[in-house]
Tab-separated table of C-alpha atoms and ligand atoms in Angstrom:
chain	number	residue	atom	x	y	z
A	1	MET	CA	4.547	-22.215	-24.039
A	2	ASN	CA	4.084	-18.529	-23.246
A	3	TYR	CA	3.146	-18.159	-19.593
A	4	LYS	CA	2.814	-14.356	-19.618
A	5	ASP	CA	-0.983	-14.307	-19.994
A	6	LEU	CA	-1.409	-16.910	-17.254
A	7	MET	CA	0.844	-14.856	-14.971
A	8	LYS	CA	-1.347	-11.854	-15.764
A	9	LYS	CA	-4.295	-13.962	-14.613
A	10	CYS	CA	-2.439	-14.777	-11.362
A	11	ILE	CA	-2.007	-11.033	-10.789
A	12	GLU	CA	-5.710	-10.409	-11.436
A	13	LEU	CA	-6.642	-13.181	-8.980
A	14	ALA	CA	-4.204	-11.849	-6.375
A	15	LYS	CA	-5.725	-8.371	-6.657
A	16	LEU	CA	-9.119	-9.715	-5.588
A	17	ALA	CA	-7.728	-9.633	-2.043
A	18	GLU	CA	-6.202	-6.154	-2.265
A	19	GLY	CA	-6.453	-4.492	1.147
A	20	GLU	CA	-7.104	-7.800	2.944
A	21	VAL	CA	-3.746	-9.584	3.121
A	22	SER	CA	-1.370	-7.155	4.884
A	23	PRO	CA	1.338	-7.840	6.026
A	24	ASN	CA	1.347	-10.772	3.600
A	25	PRO	CA	1.931	-10.534	-0.150
A	26	LEU	CA	-0.764	-10.593	-2.843
A	27	VAL	CA	-0.628	-13.992	-4.510
A	28	GLY	CA	-2.685	-15.712	-7.210
A	29	CYS	CA	-2.286	-19.154	-8.732
A	30	VAL	CA	-3.418	-21.022	-11.868
A	31	ILE	CA	-3.119	-24.797	-12.391
A	32	LEU	CA	-3.015	-26.517	-15.791
A	33	ASP	CA	-3.475	-30.230	-16.421
A	34	ASP	CA	-0.954	-32.244	-18.459
A	35	LYS	CA	-2.650	-30.969	-21.658
A	36	ASN	CA	-2.344	-27.333	-20.555
A	37	ASN	CA	-6.049	-26.779	-19.814
A	38	ILE	CA	-6.826	-24.588	-16.808
A	39	ILE	CA	-8.248	-26.905	-14.143
A	40	SER	CA	-8.076	-24.679	-11.065
A	41	THR	CA	-7.360	-21.171	-9.807
A	42	GLY	CA	-6.830	-19.751	-6.345
A	43	PHE	CA	-5.611	-16.779	-4.396
A	44	HIS	CA	-4.494	-15.790	-0.917
A	45	LYS	CA	-7.581	-14.207	0.660
A	46	LYS	CA	-6.498	-13.014	4.071
A	47	CYS	CA	-3.489	-13.076	6.363
A	48	GLY	CA	-3.533	-16.402	8.230
A	49	GLU	CA	-5.598	-18.199	5.581
A	50	ASN	CA	-4.403	-20.632	2.897
A	51	HIS	CA	-1.738	-19.477	0.488
A	52	ALA	CA	-2.728	-19.156	-3.176
A	53	GLU	CA	-1.114	-22.448	-4.233
A	54	ARG	CA	-2.843	-24.417	-1.459
A	55	ASP	CA	-6.158	-22.683	-2.243
A	56	ALA	CA	-5.909	-23.749	-5.915
A	57	LEU	CA	-4.590	-27.273	-5.214
A	58	LEU	CA	-7.212	-28.129	-2.599
A	59	LYS	CA	-10.011	-27.454	-5.099
A	60	LEU	CA	-8.783	-30.501	-7.048
A	61	ARG	CA	-9.094	-34.180	-6.219
A	62	ASN	CA	-5.721	-35.799	-5.519
A	63	GLY	CA	-4.501	-37.190	-8.856
A	64	GLU	CA	-6.323	-34.681	-11.064
A	65	ASP	CA	-3.296	-32.402	-11.033
A	66	LYS	CA	-0.678	-35.104	-11.608
A	67	GLY	CA	1.749	-34.071	-14.345
A	68	GLY	CA	0.320	-30.568	-14.443
A	69	THR	CA	1.792	-27.060	-14.373
A	70	LEU	CA	1.336	-24.583	-11.517
A	71	ILE	CA	1.723	-20.871	-12.231
A	72	VAL	CA	2.114	-18.462	-9.315
A	73	ASN	CA	3.336	-14.862	-9.069
A	74	LEU	CA	5.506	-15.510	-5.961
A	75	GLU	CA	7.904	-18.357	-5.186
A	76	PRO	CA	6.057	-21.106	-3.248
A	77	CYS	CA	6.954	-21.088	0.433
A	78	SER	CA	9.147	-23.687	2.112
A	79	HIS	CA	8.418	-22.909	5.768
A	80	TYR	CA	5.897	-23.855	8.413
A	81	GLY	CA	4.166	-20.555	9.159
A	82	LYS	CA	0.474	-20.153	9.769
A	83	THR	CA	0.069	-22.925	7.173
A	84	PRO	CA	2.383	-25.816	6.081
A	85	PRO	CA	4.845	-25.280	3.170
A	86	CYS	CA	3.216	-24.916	-0.254
A	87	ALA	CA	6.299	-26.486	-1.889
A	88	ASP	CA	5.587	-29.763	-0.010
A	89	LEU	CA	1.982	-29.900	-1.209
A	90	ILE	CA	3.042	-29.165	-4.805
A	91	ILE	CA	5.533	-32.075	-4.640
A	92	GLU	CA	2.977	-34.398	-3.012
A	93	ARG	CA	0.454	-33.697	-5.751
A	94	GLY	CA	2.854	-34.701	-8.557
A	95	ILE	CA	2.953	-31.324	-10.338
A	96	LYS	CA	5.715	-31.503	-12.966
A	97	ARG	CA	6.352	-27.812	-13.728
A	98	VAL	CA	6.160	-24.643	-11.620
A	99	VAL	CA	6.226	-21.187	-13.232
A	100	ILE	CA	7.111	-18.330	-10.881
A	101	GLY	CA	6.793	-14.551	-11.275
A	102	MET	CA	9.385	-13.549	-8.701
A	103	LYS	CA	11.602	-15.062	-6.035
A	104	ASP	CA	10.225	-14.509	-2.510
A	105	VAL	CA	12.035	-11.672	-0.714
A	106	ASN	CA	11.043	-13.078	2.681
A	107	PRO	CA	14.431	-14.253	4.065
A	108	ILE	CA	12.868	-17.452	5.495
A	109	VAL	CA	11.841	-18.500	1.975
A	110	SER	CA	14.095	-16.641	-0.486
A	111	GLY	CA	15.199	-19.413	-2.868
A	112	ASN	CA	14.455	-22.309	-0.507
A	113	GLY	CA	11.074	-23.005	-2.081
A	114	ILE	CA	12.617	-23.165	-5.561
A	115	LYS	CA	15.426	-25.408	-4.276
A	116	LYS	CA	12.957	-27.802	-2.651
A	117	LEU	CA	10.946	-28.079	-5.877
A	118	ARG	CA	14.011	-28.644	-8.070
A	119	GLU	CA	15.410	-31.259	-5.684
A	120	ALA	CA	12.132	-33.139	-6.066
A	121	GLY	CA	12.652	-33.197	-9.849
A	122	ILE	CA	10.159	-30.461	-10.707
A	123	GLU	CA	10.987	-28.124	-13.595
A	124	VAL	CA	11.011	-24.537	-12.324
A	125	ILE	CA	10.713	-21.545	-14.662
A	126	GLU	CA	11.577	-18.279	-12.911
A	127	ASN	CA	10.962	-14.542	-13.378
A	128	VAL	CA	8.041	-14.675	-15.805
A	129	PHE	CA	6.432	-11.206	-16.110
A	130	GLU	CA	8.721	-10.269	-13.230
A	131	LYS	CA	8.444	-6.465	-13.418
A	132	GLU	CA	4.646	-6.610	-13.087
A	133	CYS	CA	4.852	-9.190	-10.292
A	134	ARG	CA	7.251	-6.965	-8.352
A	135	GLU	CA	5.000	-3.970	-8.853
A	136	LEU	CA	2.034	-5.963	-7.523
A	137	ASN	CA	3.925	-6.643	-4.303
A	138	GLU	CA	5.853	-3.368	-3.951
A	139	ILE	CA	4.551	-2.908	-0.391
A	140	PHE	CA	5.559	-6.433	0.707
A	141	ILE	CA	8.990	-6.003	-0.925
A	142	LYS	CA	9.707	-2.720	0.894
A	143	ASN	CA	8.482	-4.164	4.219
A	144	MET	CA	10.624	-7.285	3.884
A	145	LEU	CA	13.824	-5.698	2.569
A	146	LYS	CA	13.846	-2.494	4.623
A	147	ASN	CA	11.494	-3.090	7.550
A	148	GLU	CA	9.850	0.192	6.648
A	149	THR	CA	6.339	1.366	5.897
A	150	PHE	CA	5.533	1.967	2.226
A	151	VAL	CA	4.566	5.603	1.642
A	152	ALA	CA	2.268	6.798	-1.144
A	153	ILE	CA	1.126	10.411	-1.587
A	154	LYS	CA	-2.094	11.311	-3.376
A	155	THR	CA	-2.759	14.800	-4.657
A	156	ALA	CA	-5.434	16.397	-6.863
A	157	VAL	CA	-4.176	19.441	-8.712
A	158	THR	CA	-4.992	21.941	-11.420
A	159	LEU	CA	-2.907	21.945	-14.579
A	160	ASP	CA	-0.729	24.572	-12.910
A	161	GLY	CA	-0.110	22.376	-9.847
A	162	LYS	CA	-2.442	24.014	-7.323
A	163	ILE	CA	-4.435	22.059	-4.739
A	164	ALA	CA	-6.608	25.034	-3.770
A	165	ALA	CA	-7.244	28.671	-4.623
A	166	GLU	CA	-5.957	31.468	-2.420
A	167	ASN	CA	-9.128	31.351	-0.283
A	168	GLY	CA	-8.546	27.636	0.364
A	169	SER	CA	-11.404	26.439	-1.859
A	170	SER	CA	-10.642	23.073	-3.419
A	171	LYS	CA	-14.056	21.424	-3.901
A	172	TRP	CA	-13.787	20.050	-6.444
A	173	ILE	CA	-10.664	20.264	-8.541
A	174	THR	CA	-11.034	16.756	-9.958
A	175	SER	CA	-14.079	14.933	-11.343
A	176	GLU	CA	-16.289	12.361	-9.687
A	177	ALA	CA	-14.586	9.623	-11.747
A	178	ALA	CA	-11.213	10.644	-10.322
A	179	ARG	CA	-12.550	10.830	-6.783
A	180	GLY	CA	-14.064	7.368	-7.203
A	181	LYS	CA	-10.615	6.054	-8.101
A	182	VAL	CA	-9.201	7.607	-4.904
A	183	LYS	CA	-11.602	5.472	-2.850
A	184	ASN	CA	-10.205	2.388	-4.611
A	185	LEU	CA	-6.612	3.450	-4.051
A	186	ARG	CA	-7.199	3.934	-0.325
A	187	LYS	CA	-8.185	0.279	0.019
A	188	LYS	CA	-4.682	-0.823	-0.997
A	189	TYR	CA	-3.116	0.837	2.029
A	190	ASP	CA	-3.197	-0.037	5.723
A	191	ALA	CA	-3.927	3.569	6.741
A	192	ILE	CA	-4.556	7.110	5.483
A	193	LEU	CA	-2.314	9.823	6.873
A	194	THR	CA	-3.368	13.459	7.040
A	195	SER	CA	-2.628	16.671	8.913
A	196	SER	CA	-4.435	18.876	11.411
A	197	ALA	CA	-4.413	21.641	8.762
A	198	THR	CA	-6.443	19.482	6.359
A	199	VAL	CA	-8.798	18.270	9.114
A	200	ILE	CA	-9.458	21.859	10.207
A	201	ALA	CA	-9.742	23.377	6.705
A	202	ASP	CA	-11.810	20.679	4.949
A	203	ASN	CA	-13.313	18.550	7.740
A	204	PRO	CA	-12.958	15.381	5.606
A	205	THR	CA	-14.285	11.969	6.679
A	206	MET	CA	-11.605	9.976	4.801
A	207	ALA	CA	-13.463	6.697	5.172
A	208	HIS	CA	-10.890	4.038	6.136
A	209	LYS	CA	-10.404	1.443	8.845
A	210	ARG	CA	-7.277	3.248	10.096
A	211	LYS	CA	-6.392	6.930	10.018
A	212	ILE	CA	-3.288	8.745	11.173
A	213	ILE	CA	-3.538	12.433	12.013
A	214	ILE	CA	-0.429	14.566	12.431
A	215	ASP	CA	-1.608	17.112	14.974
A	216	ARG	CA	1.458	18.593	16.634
A	217	GLU	CA	-0.411	20.986	18.922
A	218	LEU	CA	-3.591	18.900	19.385
A	219	LYS	CA	-5.616	21.517	17.519
A	220	THR	CA	-8.194	19.248	15.872
A	221	ASP	CA	-11.671	18.888	17.347
A	222	PHE	CA	-11.677	15.331	18.729
A	223	TYR	CA	-15.348	15.647	19.629
A	224	ASN	CA	-16.818	16.928	16.359
A	225	ALA	CA	-14.398	16.569	13.424
A	226	ASN	CA	-15.683	14.053	10.843
A	227	ILE	CA	-12.342	12.255	10.693
A	228	TYR	CA	-12.878	10.929	14.237
A	229	ALA	CA	-16.361	9.568	13.468
A	230	ASP	CA	-15.308	6.068	12.413
A	231	GLY	CA	-12.308	3.725	12.210
A	232	GLU	CA	-9.251	3.433	14.392
A	233	LYS	CA	-7.346	6.729	14.812
A	234	PHE	CA	-3.702	7.413	15.687
A	235	VAL	CA	-2.846	11.005	16.541
A	236	PHE	CA	0.814	12.046	16.509
A	237	TYR	CA	1.502	15.124	18.622
A	238	ASP	CA	4.400	16.974	20.249
A	239	LYS	CA	5.531	14.883	23.218
A	240	ASN	CA	6.111	18.079	25.196
A	241	ILE	CA	2.393	18.735	25.516
A	242	LEU	CA	1.574	17.882	29.105
A	243	SER	CA	-0.872	15.118	29.878
A	244	ASN	CA	-2.816	17.516	32.099
A	245	SER	CA	-3.063	20.171	29.356
A	246	PRO	CA	-6.653	21.327	28.650
A	247	LYS	CA	-6.168	20.135	25.054
A	248	MET	CA	-5.718	16.540	26.204
A	249	PRO	CA	-8.962	14.524	26.008
A	250	SER	CA	-9.731	12.096	28.818
A	251	LYS	CA	-8.543	8.472	28.636
A	252	SER	CA	-12.095	7.124	28.681
A	253	PHE	CA	-13.142	9.407	25.819
A	254	LEU	CA	-10.126	8.321	23.767
A	255	ASN	CA	-10.904	4.648	24.391
A	256	GLU	CA	-14.517	5.028	23.501
A	257	LYS	CA	-13.659	6.834	20.234
A	258	HIS	CA	-10.820	4.402	19.328
A	259	ILE	CA	-8.218	7.158	19.373
A	260	THR	CA	-4.606	6.368	20.269
A	261	LEU	CA	-2.388	9.321	21.125
A	262	CYS	CA	1.207	8.920	19.944
A	263	PRO	CA	3.643	11.408	21.504
A	264	THR	CA	6.512	12.180	19.157
A	265	GLU	CA	9.715	14.174	18.774
A	266	VAL	CA	9.469	17.771	17.532
A	267	THR	CA	12.522	19.871	16.717
A	268	GLY	CA	12.040	23.564	16.060
A	269	ASN	CA	8.309	23.221	15.283
A	270	LYS	CA	8.958	20.348	12.914
A	271	ILE	CA	7.855	16.760	13.360
A	272	ASP	CA	10.606	14.240	12.672
A	273	PHE	CA	8.998	12.092	9.979
A	274	SER	CA	11.675	9.425	10.002
A	275	LYS	CA	10.719	8.777	13.656
A	276	VAL	CA	6.971	8.985	12.970
A	277	LEU	CA	7.280	6.485	10.104
A	278	LYS	CA	9.233	4.074	12.329
A	279	GLU	CA	6.530	4.315	14.990
A	280	ILE	CA	3.880	3.724	12.340
A	281	TYR	CA	5.714	0.570	11.205
A	282	ASN	CA	5.937	-0.605	14.810
A	283	LEU	CA	2.176	-0.134	15.144
A	284	GLY	CA	1.859	-2.795	12.422
A	285	ILE	CA	0.874	-0.297	9.724
A	286	LYS	CA	2.848	-1.491	6.699
A	287	SER	CA	1.656	1.038	4.150
A	288	ILE	CA	0.107	4.504	4.165
A	289	ILE	CA	-1.493	6.842	1.671
A	290	VAL	CA	-0.947	10.506	2.458
A	291	GLU	CA	-3.827	12.860	1.698
A	292	ALA	CA	-2.937	16.276	2.979
A	293	GLY	CA	-1.859	19.770	2.000
A	294	GLY	CA	1.341	21.041	0.422
A	295	LYS	CA	3.291	21.409	3.667
A	296	LEU	CA	2.830	17.832	4.838
A	297	ASN	CA	3.219	16.456	1.293
A	298	GLY	CA	6.512	18.327	1.073
A	299	SER	CA	7.803	17.141	4.455
A	300	ILE	CA	7.055	13.517	3.683
A	301	LEU	CA	8.273	13.668	0.060
A	302	PRO	CA	11.812	12.410	0.896
A	303	TYR	CA	10.224	9.198	2.226
A	304	ALA	CA	7.689	8.730	-0.599
A	305	ASP	CA	7.783	5.538	-2.641
A	306	LYS	CA	4.921	6.522	-4.885
A	307	ILE	CA	2.877	9.562	-5.919
A	308	TYR	CA	-0.624	9.488	-7.355
A	309	GLN	CA	-1.055	12.870	-9.003
A	310	PHE	CA	-4.545	13.536	-10.328
A	311	ILE	CA	-4.454	16.447	-12.783
A	312	ALA	CA	-7.552	18.373	-13.864
A	313	PRO	CA	-7.605	20.440	-17.081
A	314	LYS	CA	-8.198	23.623	-15.054
A	315	ILE	CA	-5.869	26.575	-14.722
A	316	LEU	CA	-5.925	28.890	-11.717
A	317	GLY	CA	-3.165	31.089	-13.080
A	318	ASP	CA	-2.562	32.738	-9.740
A	319	ASN	CA	0.663	32.410	-7.782
A	320	ARG	CA	-1.156	32.759	-4.456
A	321	GLY	CA	-3.035	29.471	-4.879
A	322	LEU	CA	-1.789	26.583	-2.740
A	323	SER	CA	0.948	24.419	-4.187
A	324	CYS	CA	0.819	20.594	-3.894
A	325	PHE	CA	4.411	20.252	-2.625
A	326	ASP	CA	5.182	23.398	-0.683
A	327	PHE	CA	8.204	22.938	1.530
A	328	ARG	CA	11.116	25.076	0.408
A	329	HIS	CA	12.513	27.756	-1.817
A	330	ALA	CA	14.191	26.052	-4.768
A	331	ALA	CA	16.490	28.498	-6.516
A	332	SER	CA	17.330	26.386	-9.542
A	333	ILE	CA	16.033	23.450	-11.548
A	334	GLU	CA	18.982	21.353	-10.329
A	335	GLU	CA	17.233	21.153	-6.967
A	336	ALA	CA	14.172	19.394	-8.379
A	337	GLU	CA	13.084	16.097	-6.817
A	338	ILE	CA	13.043	13.509	-9.593
A	339	PHE	CA	10.547	10.678	-9.949
A	340	LYS	CA	9.763	8.204	-12.742
A	341	ILE	CA	6.388	8.066	-14.462
A	342	GLN	CA	5.018	4.561	-13.963
A	343	ASN	CA	1.599	4.895	-15.499
A	344	ILE	CA	-0.880	7.392	-16.985
A	345	GLN	CA	-4.613	6.731	-16.816
A	346	LYS	CA	-7.650	8.799	-17.845
A	347	PHE	CA	-10.509	9.588	-15.473
A	348	PRO	CA	-12.314	12.002	-17.766
A	349	PRO	CA	-11.844	14.847	-17.940
A	350	ASP	CA	-8.841	14.335	-15.612
A	351	ILE	CA	-5.731	12.175	-15.748
A	352	LEU	CA	-3.873	10.223	-13.084
A	353	VAL	CA	-0.082	10.175	-13.308
A	354	THR	CA	1.432	7.484	-11.083
A	355	LEU	CA	5.072	8.077	-10.197
A	356	THR	CA	7.726	6.091	-8.341
A	357	LYS	CA	11.226	6.821	-7.048
B	1	AOF	C1	1.081	-15.544	1.636
B	1	AOF	N1	0.268	-15.989	0.643
B	1	AOF	O1	-0.119	-17.118	-1.186
B	1	AOF	C2	2.075	-17.045	-0.350
B	1	AOF	C3	2.935	-16.564	0.681
B	1	AOF	O2	2.346	-16.118	7.704
B	1	AOF	P1	2.268	-17.223	6.728
B	1	AOF	O3	2.549	-18.549	7.290
B	1	AOF	O4	0.990	-17.197	5.927
B	1	AOF	O5	3.467	-16.997	5.692
B	1	AOF	C4	3.594	-15.812	5.012
B	1	AOF	C5	4.777	-15.896	4.069
B	1	AOF	O6	4.617	-16.944	3.118
B	1	AOF	C6	4.957	-14.659	3.243
B	1	AOF	O7	5.746	-13.705	3.908
B	1	AOF	C7	5.652	-15.162	2.002
B	1	AOF	O8	7.029	-15.219	2.229
B	1	AOF	C8	5.172	-16.600	1.856
B	1	AOF	N2	4.255	-16.824	0.725
B	1	AOF	N3	2.367	-15.824	1.646
B	1	AOF	O9	0.620	-14.870	2.526
B	1	AOF	C9	0.696	-16.731	-0.337
B	1	AOF	N4	2.518	-17.804	-1.349
B	2	ZN	ZN1	2.878	-20.937	0.901
């Protein structure tokens, strides 16, 4: 039996909860009866709620699934966490075969779920459609293996790589279809990160439940800028700015507007992004999407796991326009940063090139 299409279905189910499960993985599950008919599906809907396997199994009456096959994109868990182990329920229900997309990278589980199932006499088929399953949970994998926040950068550029003309105008380089896709991408990430330069130049709203603003000198207008209108805000600024400086808003104002000030290290006018990213991880923000100008994009590029580059078929043809990664003078092509193209999609008349490290 070819389980690839059913694994694809697990991925589709898992994606229904995109943006809802952090810090947990995205997981979907399909159950077949002993004649290989689909009798149930499920997915993990929210951190703290039932895992995908439990969700799918509990929709069935005990006995209905006896002798059946369970397909799931992540190894079933073996631990008592917020819910009891899925492996135990699978064994209890008399499932005879479990098909898994990838081994769990969570050290508490990692292989123990598979072992438990095999010891109970269940046939386990591993690594089906593995590359796609790993891609689905790239954030979870980075969090678990490195204890670091996953960093994606989004840019919208002309064919000649400019994010704005010399006068700063950038509305709009890409089409409405492309900008609609950006709204969808944002949902996958725990927070949007931007810079004071972008807030001041474009006054964007960047609708999201959490926003991070890099504002070294506290130059943004906390009272009027659109970015502060909704959501939870974290502002990283130079820790040397005194708490009694006139730029510092009052504690009660900050509370009322859901703004948290995060003092951070600055060396020679430059924010230390490795420190900022650690602080972001410690705040419980497991993934970010960066939407900013060339300077910030360039500074954070060494930490980027992914780039979403929207490209419009427009040519500025002017070397004074603003570049999307503007952080150095590169004298030769040997100095280029190299990424891999993961995917190319059309959002007419533009394209989206998705790149990874
Ligand atoms: C999920 N959903 O469908 C599966 C998970 O905090 P807990 O108790 O929900 O446990 C989370 C861990 O369970 C998670 O890190 C992963 O290792 C494992 N499997 N988690 O959230 C699921 N199957
Ligand atoms: Zn589980």
